[in-house]
Short mmCIF file of C-alpha atoms in Angstrom, two decimals:
data_model
loop_
_atom_site.label_atom_id
_atom_site.label_comp_id
_atom_site.label_asym_id
_atom_site.label_seq_id
_atom_site.Cartn_x
_atom_site.Cartn_y
_atom_site.Cartn_z
CA UNK V 6 0.00 0.00 0.00
CA UNK V 7 1.20 3.52 -0.73
CA UNK V 8 0.23 7.06 -1.56
CA UNK V 9 0.37 7.80 -5.27
CA UNK V 10 0.97 11.26 -6.72
CA UNK V 11 0.25 12.19 -10.32
CA UNK V 12 1.86 15.54 -11.06
CA UNK V 13 0.82 17.37 -14.27
CA UNK V 14 0.74 14.29 -16.49
CA UNK V 15 0.69 15.19 -20.18
CA UNK V 16 0.64 12.88 -23.19
CA UNK V 17 0.88 13.73 -26.88
CA UNK V 18 1.25 11.68 -30.02
CA UNK V 19 2.87 14.14 -32.41
CA UNK V 20 0.51 17.11 -32.65
CA UNK V 21 -2.35 15.17 -31.07
CA UNK V 22 -2.68 16.02 -27.36
CA UNK V 23 -4.28 13.21 -25.33
CA UNK V 24 -3.79 14.32 -21.70
CA UNK V 25 -3.54 17.94 -20.59
CA UNK V 26 -1.81 18.07 -17.23
CA UNK V 27 -3.61 15.60 -14.93
CA UNK V 28 -2.73 15.99 -11.25
CA UNK V 29 -4.08 14.03 -8.27
CA UNK V 30 -2.78 12.85 -4.89
CA UNK V 31 -4.20 9.39 -4.14
CA UNK V 32 -4.19 8.60 -0.45
CA UNK V 33 -2.89 5.33 0.98
CA UNK V 34 -5.71 2.76 0.75
CA UNK V 35 -7.95 5.00 -1.36
CA UNK V 36 -10.09 3.73 -4.25
CA UNK V 37 -9.94 6.27 -7.09
CA UNK V 38 -12.10 5.82 -10.19
CA UNK V 39 -11.25 7.55 -13.47
CA UNK V 40 -14.48 7.95 -15.43
CA UNK V 41 -15.38 9.53 -18.73
CA UNK V 42 -16.64 8.79 -22.25
CA UNK V 43 -14.72 6.72 -24.79
CA UNK V 44 -11.67 8.55 -26.12
CA UNK V 45 -11.27 10.94 -23.18
CA UNK V 46 -7.82 9.57 -22.21
CA UNK V 47 -8.64 7.49 -19.14
CA UNK V 48 -7.00 4.25 -20.33
CA UNK V 49 -3.97 6.21 -21.55
CA UNK V 50 -3.61 7.70 -18.06
CA UNK V 51 -3.78 4.22 -16.50
CA UNK V 52 -1.20 2.85 -18.94
CA UNK V 53 1.14 5.73 -18.09
CA UNK V 54 0.83 4.94 -14.37
CA UNK V 55 1.51 1.27 -15.19
CA UNK V 56 4.55 2.13 -17.28
CA UNK V 57 3.05 0.74 -20.49
CA UNK V 58 3.07 4.24 -21.98
CA UNK V 59 5.54 7.06 -21.40
CA UNK V 60 4.27 10.46 -20.30
CA UNK V 61 5.31 13.38 -22.50
CA UNK V 62 5.84 15.36 -19.30
CA UNK V 63 4.95 15.21 -15.63
CA UNK V 64 5.86 12.76 -12.88
CA UNK V 65 4.46 9.75 -10.99
CA UNK V 66 5.37 8.92 -7.41
CA UNK V 67 4.39 5.66 -5.69
CA UNK V 68 5.19 5.73 -2.00
CA UNK V 69 8.47 7.60 -1.69
CA UNK V 70 9.77 6.57 -5.14
CA UNK V 71 9.64 8.53 -8.38
CA UNK V 72 8.65 5.79 -10.85
CA UNK V 73 8.14 8.03 -13.90
CA UNK V 74 10.95 6.42 -15.89
CA UNK V 75 10.91 2.92 -14.38
CA UNK V 76 9.89 -0.20 -16.27
CA UNK V 77 6.49 -1.73 -15.31
CA UNK V 78 8.15 -4.61 -13.46
CA UNK V 79 9.99 -2.17 -11.22
CA UNK V 80 6.97 -0.08 -10.18
CA UNK V 81 5.47 -2.55 -7.69
CA UNK V 82 2.04 -2.43 -9.29
CA UNK V 83 -0.44 -5.08 -10.42
CA UNK V 84 -2.93 -4.61 -13.25
CA UNK V 85 -6.27 -6.29 -13.95
CA UNK V 86 -7.39 -6.04 -17.60
CA UNK V 87 -10.87 -6.23 -19.12
CA UNK V 88 -9.91 -9.31 -21.18
CA UNK V 89 -8.50 -11.15 -18.09
CA UNK V 90 -5.15 -11.86 -19.88
CA UNK V 91 -4.98 -15.42 -18.54
CA UNK V 92 -2.78 -18.15 -20.01
CA UNK V 93 -5.24 -20.69 -21.50
CA UNK V 94 -2.87 -23.68 -21.20
CA UNK V 95 -2.20 -23.09 -17.47
CA UNK V 96 -4.32 -24.04 -14.49
CA UNK V 97 -5.87 -21.40 -12.26
CA UNK V 98 -3.16 -22.00 -9.65
CA UNK V 99 -0.37 -21.67 -12.24
CA UNK V 100 -1.90 -18.50 -13.65
CA UNK V 101 -1.97 -16.97 -10.19
CA UNK V 102 1.57 -18.13 -9.40
CA UNK V 103 3.18 -17.21 -12.72
CA UNK V 104 4.46 -13.77 -11.78
CA UNK V 105 5.87 -15.00 -8.47
CA UNK V 106 7.73 -17.85 -10.19
CA UNK V 107 9.31 -15.36 -12.61
CA UNK V 108 10.57 -13.38 -9.64
CA UNK V 109 12.22 -16.51 -8.22
CA UNK V 110 10.09 -16.74 -5.10
CA UNK V 111 10.40 -20.07 -3.20
CA UNK V 112 7.67 -22.59 -4.06
CA UNK V 113 6.52 -22.89 -0.44
CA UNK V 114 5.89 -19.13 -0.25
CA UNK V 115 4.12 -19.17 -3.63
CA UNK V 116 1.81 -21.98 -2.50
CA UNK V 117 0.90 -20.06 0.66
CA UNK V 118 0.08 -16.88 -1.23
CA UNK V 119 -1.94 -18.67 -3.91
CA UNK V 120 -3.97 -20.54 -1.28
CA UNK V 121 -4.63 -17.34 0.67
CA UNK V 122 -5.78 -15.49 -2.45
CA UNK V 123 -7.91 -18.44 -3.54
CA UNK V 124 -9.60 -18.51 -0.12
CA UNK V 125 -10.31 -14.77 -0.28
CA UNK V 126 -11.79 -15.08 -3.79
CA UNK V 127 -13.55 -18.41 -3.23
CA UNK V 128 -11.47 -20.06 -5.95
CA UNK V 129 -10.26 -23.05 -3.93
CA UNK V 130 -12.35 -25.67 -5.83
CA UNK V 131 -11.14 -24.34 -9.19
CA UNK V 132 -7.35 -24.22 -8.76
CA UNK V 133 -6.75 -27.23 -11.01
CA UNK V 134 -9.05 -26.05 -13.79
CA UNK V 135 -8.08 -24.26 -17.01
CA UNK V 136 -9.55 -20.80 -17.75
CA UNK V 137 -11.86 -22.18 -20.47
CA UNK V 138 -13.61 -24.26 -17.79
CA UNK V 139 -14.57 -21.13 -15.82
CA UNK V 140 -17.33 -18.56 -16.13
CA UNK V 141 -16.56 -14.93 -16.93
CA UNK V 142 -16.88 -13.91 -13.30
CA UNK V 143 -14.58 -16.72 -12.16
CA UNK V 144 -11.97 -15.74 -14.76
CA UNK V 145 -12.08 -12.18 -13.51
CA UNK V 146 -11.52 -13.41 -9.95
CA UNK V 147 -8.49 -15.38 -11.16
CA UNK V 148 -7.12 -12.20 -12.73
CA UNK V 149 -7.62 -10.42 -9.40
CA UNK V 150 -6.02 -13.33 -7.56
CA UNK V 151 -2.95 -13.05 -9.75
CA UNK V 152 -2.70 -9.40 -8.71
CA UNK V 153 -3.33 -10.09 -5.01
CA UNK V 154 -0.55 -12.69 -4.65
CA UNK V 155 2.02 -10.12 -5.70
CA UNK V 156 1.09 -7.89 -2.73
CA UNK V 157 1.81 -4.71 -4.75
CA UNK V 158 1.67 -1.14 -3.54
CA UNK V 159 -0.88 -0.17 -6.19
CA UNK V 160 -3.69 -2.01 -7.99
CA UNK V 161 -4.71 -0.82 -11.47
CA UNK V 162 -8.04 -1.88 -13.02
CA UNK V 163 -8.68 -1.24 -16.73
CA UNK V 164 -12.45 -1.59 -17.26
CA UNK V 165 -12.38 -5.08 -15.69
CA UNK V 166 -16.14 -5.64 -15.87
CA UNK V 167 -16.74 -4.65 -19.51
CA UNK V 168 -17.00 -8.24 -20.75
CA UNK V 169 -19.55 -9.36 -18.15
CA UNK V 170 -23.35 -9.36 -18.40
CA UNK V 171 -25.37 -6.77 -16.46
CA UNK V 172 -26.22 -8.97 -13.45
CA UNK V 173 -22.68 -10.24 -13.08
CA UNK V 174 -21.28 -6.71 -13.37
CA UNK V 175 -23.30 -5.66 -10.33
CA UNK V 176 -22.12 -8.71 -8.38
CA UNK V 177 -18.48 -8.25 -9.35
CA UNK V 178 -18.35 -4.53 -8.57
CA UNK V 179 -19.57 -5.34 -5.05
CA UNK V 180 -16.94 -8.07 -4.74
CA UNK V 181 -14.12 -5.80 -5.97
CA UNK V 182 -15.05 -3.01 -3.57
CA UNK V 183 -15.37 -5.40 -0.60
CA UNK V 184 -12.03 -6.96 -1.52
CA UNK V 185 -10.33 -3.57 -1.76
CA UNK V 186 -11.69 -2.56 1.65
CA UNK V 187 -10.68 -5.89 3.19
CA UNK V 188 -7.11 -5.70 1.88
CA UNK V 189 -6.79 -1.94 2.40
CA UNK V 190 -5.07 -1.56 -0.96
CA UNK V 191 -4.60 1.62 -2.97
CA UNK V 192 -6.46 1.30 -6.27
CA UNK V 193 -6.86 3.23 -9.52
CA UNK V 194 -9.86 2.02 -11.52
CA UNK V 195 -10.90 3.05 -15.04
CA UNK V 196 -14.47 2.80 -16.36
CA UNK V 197 -16.84 4.55 -18.75
CA UNK V 198 -19.84 3.48 -16.64
CA UNK V 199 -20.87 6.31 -14.32
CA UNK V 200 -23.07 4.04 -12.15
CA UNK V 201 -20.06 1.76 -11.62
CA UNK V 202 -17.96 4.80 -10.79
CA UNK V 203 -20.47 6.27 -8.33
CA UNK V 204 -20.95 3.02 -6.41
CA UNK V 205 -17.27 2.04 -6.12
CA UNK V 206 -15.19 5.18 -5.75
CA UNK V 207 -13.91 6.98 -2.69
CA UNK V 208 -13.18 9.80 -5.14
CA UNK V 209 -13.78 10.31 -8.85
CA UNK V 210 -11.64 11.87 -11.54
CA UNK V 211 -14.02 12.90 -14.33
CA UNK V 212 -12.13 13.23 -17.62
CA UNK V 213 -13.25 15.03 -20.76
CA UNK V 214 -11.00 15.39 -23.79
CA UNK V 215 -7.91 14.66 -21.71
CA UNK V 216 -8.68 17.18 -18.96
CA UNK V 217 -9.85 16.59 -15.41
CA UNK V 218 -13.23 18.35 -15.31
CA UNK V 219 -13.65 17.69 -11.58
CA UNK V 220 -12.13 15.54 -8.83
CA UNK V 221 -14.06 14.70 -5.68
CA UNK V 222 -16.26 12.27 -3.76
CA UNK V 223 -19.14 10.79 -5.80
CA UNK V 224 -21.90 12.51 -3.83
CA UNK V 225 -19.97 15.79 -3.94
CA UNK V 226 -19.91 15.68 -7.74
CA UNK V 227 -23.56 14.66 -7.82
CA UNK V 228 -24.68 17.44 -5.48
CA UNK V 229 -22.45 20.20 -6.85
CA UNK V 230 -21.13 19.57 -10.37
CA UNK V 231 -18.74 22.33 -11.39
CA UNK V 232 -19.36 22.11 -15.16
CA UNK V 233 -22.16 21.26 -17.56
CA UNK V 234 -20.24 18.15 -18.61
CA UNK V 235 -20.05 16.76 -15.06
CA UNK V 236 -23.69 17.69 -14.46
CA UNK V 237 -24.78 15.72 -17.51
CA UNK V 238 -22.42 12.79 -17.00
CA UNK V 239 -22.96 12.08 -13.29
CA UNK V 240 -26.47 10.94 -12.48
CA UNK V 241 -28.89 8.62 -14.29
CA UNK V 242 -30.99 9.70 -16.09
CA UNK V 243 -28.93 12.74 -17.01
CA UNK V 244 -29.72 16.16 -15.56
CA UNK V 245 -32.17 18.33 -17.52
CA UNK V 246 -30.39 21.45 -18.80
CA UNK V 247 -32.72 24.27 -19.85
CA UNK V 248 -31.64 27.55 -21.50
CA UNK V 249 -32.55 30.87 -19.93
CA UNK V 250 -31.20 34.14 -18.58
CA UNK V 251 -30.71 35.89 -15.25
CA UNK V 252 -33.37 38.45 -14.29
CA UNK V 253 -32.87 41.80 -12.53
CA UNK V 254 -33.73 40.09 -9.25
CA UNK V 255 -31.20 37.29 -9.70
CA UNK V 256 -33.71 34.60 -10.65
CA UNK V 257 -33.64 32.49 -13.84
CA UNK V 258 -36.15 33.15 -16.62
CA UNK V 259 -36.28 30.09 -18.85
CA UNK V 260 -36.67 30.27 -22.61
CA UNK V 261 -39.53 27.77 -22.29
CA UNK V 262 -41.52 30.24 -20.13
CA UNK V 263 -41.34 29.96 -16.33
CA UNK V 264 -39.14 32.01 -14.02
CA UNK V 265 -37.54 30.19 -11.09
CA UNK V 266 -36.38 31.82 -7.89
CA UNK V 267 -33.07 30.57 -6.49
CA UNK V 268 -32.15 29.92 -2.87
CA UNK V 269 -29.19 32.25 -3.46
CA UNK V 270 -30.07 34.85 -6.14
CA UNK V 271 -27.30 35.62 -8.63
CA UNK V 272 -26.41 39.32 -8.24
CA UNK V 273 -25.33 41.82 -10.91
CA UNK V 274 -25.93 39.41 -13.78
CA UNK V 275 -29.16 40.57 -15.47
CA UNK V 276 -29.35 39.27 -19.03
CA UNK V 277 -26.59 36.70 -18.57
CA UNK V 278 -27.27 33.57 -20.63
CA UNK V 279 -27.35 30.43 -18.50
CA UNK V 280 -28.42 26.81 -18.43
CA UNK V 281 -30.61 25.74 -15.50
CA UNK V 282 -29.99 22.19 -14.27
CA UNK V 283 -32.82 20.11 -12.80
CA UNK V 284 -32.24 16.48 -11.87
CA UNK V 285 -35.04 14.12 -12.99
CA UNK V 286 -35.28 12.63 -9.49
CA UNK V 287 -35.75 16.07 -7.92
CA UNK V 288 -39.22 16.62 -9.39
CA UNK V 289 -42.72 15.87 -8.15
CA UNK V 290 -46.22 16.14 -9.60
CA UNK V 291 -48.03 19.26 -8.37
CA UNK V 292 -51.15 20.97 -9.75
CA UNK V 293 -50.09 24.24 -11.32
CA UNK V 294 -46.42 23.19 -11.06
CA UNK V 295 -43.47 24.96 -12.66
CA UNK V 296 -43.07 22.71 -15.69
CA UNK V 297 -46.08 21.89 -17.87
CA UNK V 298 -45.29 18.94 -20.12
CA UNK V 299 -46.74 16.26 -22.34
CA UNK V 300 -45.67 12.66 -21.74
CA UNK V 301 -44.04 10.92 -24.75
CA UNK V 302 -42.81 7.68 -23.17
CA UNK V 303 -43.09 5.92 -19.82
CA UNK V 304 -40.67 3.34 -18.40
CA UNK V 305 -42.14 1.61 -15.34
CA UNK V 306 -39.21 0.24 -13.31
CA UNK V 307 -41.13 -0.80 -10.20
CA UNK V 308 -39.85 1.45 -7.43
CA UNK V 309 -39.47 4.31 -9.94
CA UNK V 310 -41.14 5.45 -13.14
CA UNK V 311 -39.12 7.26 -15.79
CA UNK V 312 -41.11 9.82 -17.76
CA UNK V 313 -39.77 11.19 -21.05
CA UNK V 314 -41.75 14.26 -22.02
CA UNK V 315 -41.83 17.48 -24.01
CA UNK V 316 -42.27 21.01 -22.63
CA UNK V 317 -44.59 23.50 -24.32
CA UNK V 318 -41.80 24.90 -26.51
CA UNK V 319 -40.72 21.42 -27.68
CA UNK V 320 -37.80 21.00 -25.26
CA UNK V 321 -37.18 17.40 -24.18
CA UNK V 322 -37.54 16.81 -20.44
CA UNK V 323 -37.05 13.76 -18.20
CA UNK V 324 -38.48 13.01 -14.76
CA UNK V 325 -37.98 10.13 -12.34
CA UNK V 326 -41.19 9.77 -10.34
CA UNK V 327 -42.36 7.44 -7.60
CA UNK V 328 -43.34 4.05 -8.99
CA UNK V 329 -46.82 4.42 -7.53
CA UNK V 330 -47.46 7.43 -9.80
CA UNK V 331 -49.81 6.41 -12.61
CA UNK V 332 -48.63 8.02 -15.86
CA UNK V 333 -49.43 7.22 -19.48
CA UNK V 334 -48.30 8.42 -22.89
CA UNK V 335 -50.15 11.58 -23.89
CA UNK V 336 -50.82 12.71 -20.29
CA UNK V 337 -50.32 16.37 -19.41
CA UNK V 338 -48.37 16.80 -16.20
CA UNK V 339 -47.27 19.72 -14.05
CA UNK V 340 -44.00 19.18 -12.16
CA UNK V 341 -42.12 21.29 -9.64
CA UNK V 342 -38.51 21.02 -8.38
CA UNK V 343 -38.13 19.59 -4.88
CA UNK V 344 -34.44 20.34 -4.30
CA UNK V 345 -31.79 22.94 -5.10
CA UNK V 346 -31.33 23.94 -8.73
CA UNK V 347 -28.03 24.22 -10.62
CA UNK V 348 -27.06 27.19 -12.78
CA UNK V 349 -24.26 27.15 -15.38
CA UNK V 350 -22.90 29.84 -17.66
CA UNK V 351 -24.13 29.08 -21.18
CA UNK V 352 -20.85 30.20 -22.77
CA UNK V 353 -18.17 28.76 -20.46
CA UNK V 354 -20.17 25.78 -19.19
CA UNK V 355 -19.01 26.50 -15.61
CA UNK V 356 -21.14 26.67 -12.48
CA UNK V 357 -22.29 30.16 -11.45
CA UNK V 358 -24.12 29.46 -8.16
#
């Protein structure tokens, strides 16, 4: 276990800039998730930390060592890939032991470590099997076991659940988080799935086009996104973003009609173009409510009902209502916000309140 410091990591391929100065101090035993859409640079960042790519500039420190220019084998890290990267001709036990054998560790010590990891991951009955005889979830546990036996200072996960079905993904993300807490390891985890990120992370790094849009605890980013991108990316369904402008009194007059008062009015900004953010789950049905809409589609999920609708001016709008609420296509509803609103500058995309 160790603290990890990423200091202004930049990566370019010729004139193409992939990462634009990523910095983050990862605490000892912390689970950090790097999340963002495809092509934002998250896997490149992980590969740089692993030593599989070289940073154009910046530095990486693991514990008290600068590992920026060290080979992967000298960084004391272990990596779990999305494709498992298991040797098909080897047994589970041999796959888990392979790295230790290459380091010349005594067989007795290897056997102890493999057994301990197998017990932790409930792989004991499968140690003699080949990977092709295992399910996807079992193969992923073998890949994690191979990392655990090395007892590294840092665990790296590169979208390890991407190849699993939806139910197994939920099960495995719980297992990975419980395992990380049990071992107390420092972990850097990459995913494009924001639900996965929210449920697993101690802190998130949200990347967009190679830049860290925001770094913080999941609920911090959910409650107070600093940019339009984070507001739209964190939370499911995505936040409604409605164009408008600031009034003389510091409220927001929406293009679609209504004016909404804010808990903290925005001073000296009359006429400023903004986007008002309203989370779908922060709405309730009220006669004469703020938003008058026509329902286009209903998704009944049991505990919740997702309503996809259109406002009077044609703007698309989404609401997550209580599952007991009876709603049908073509219904006219009036909804009002139940929690704090979010206001972003329409030009810069940054939070203004």
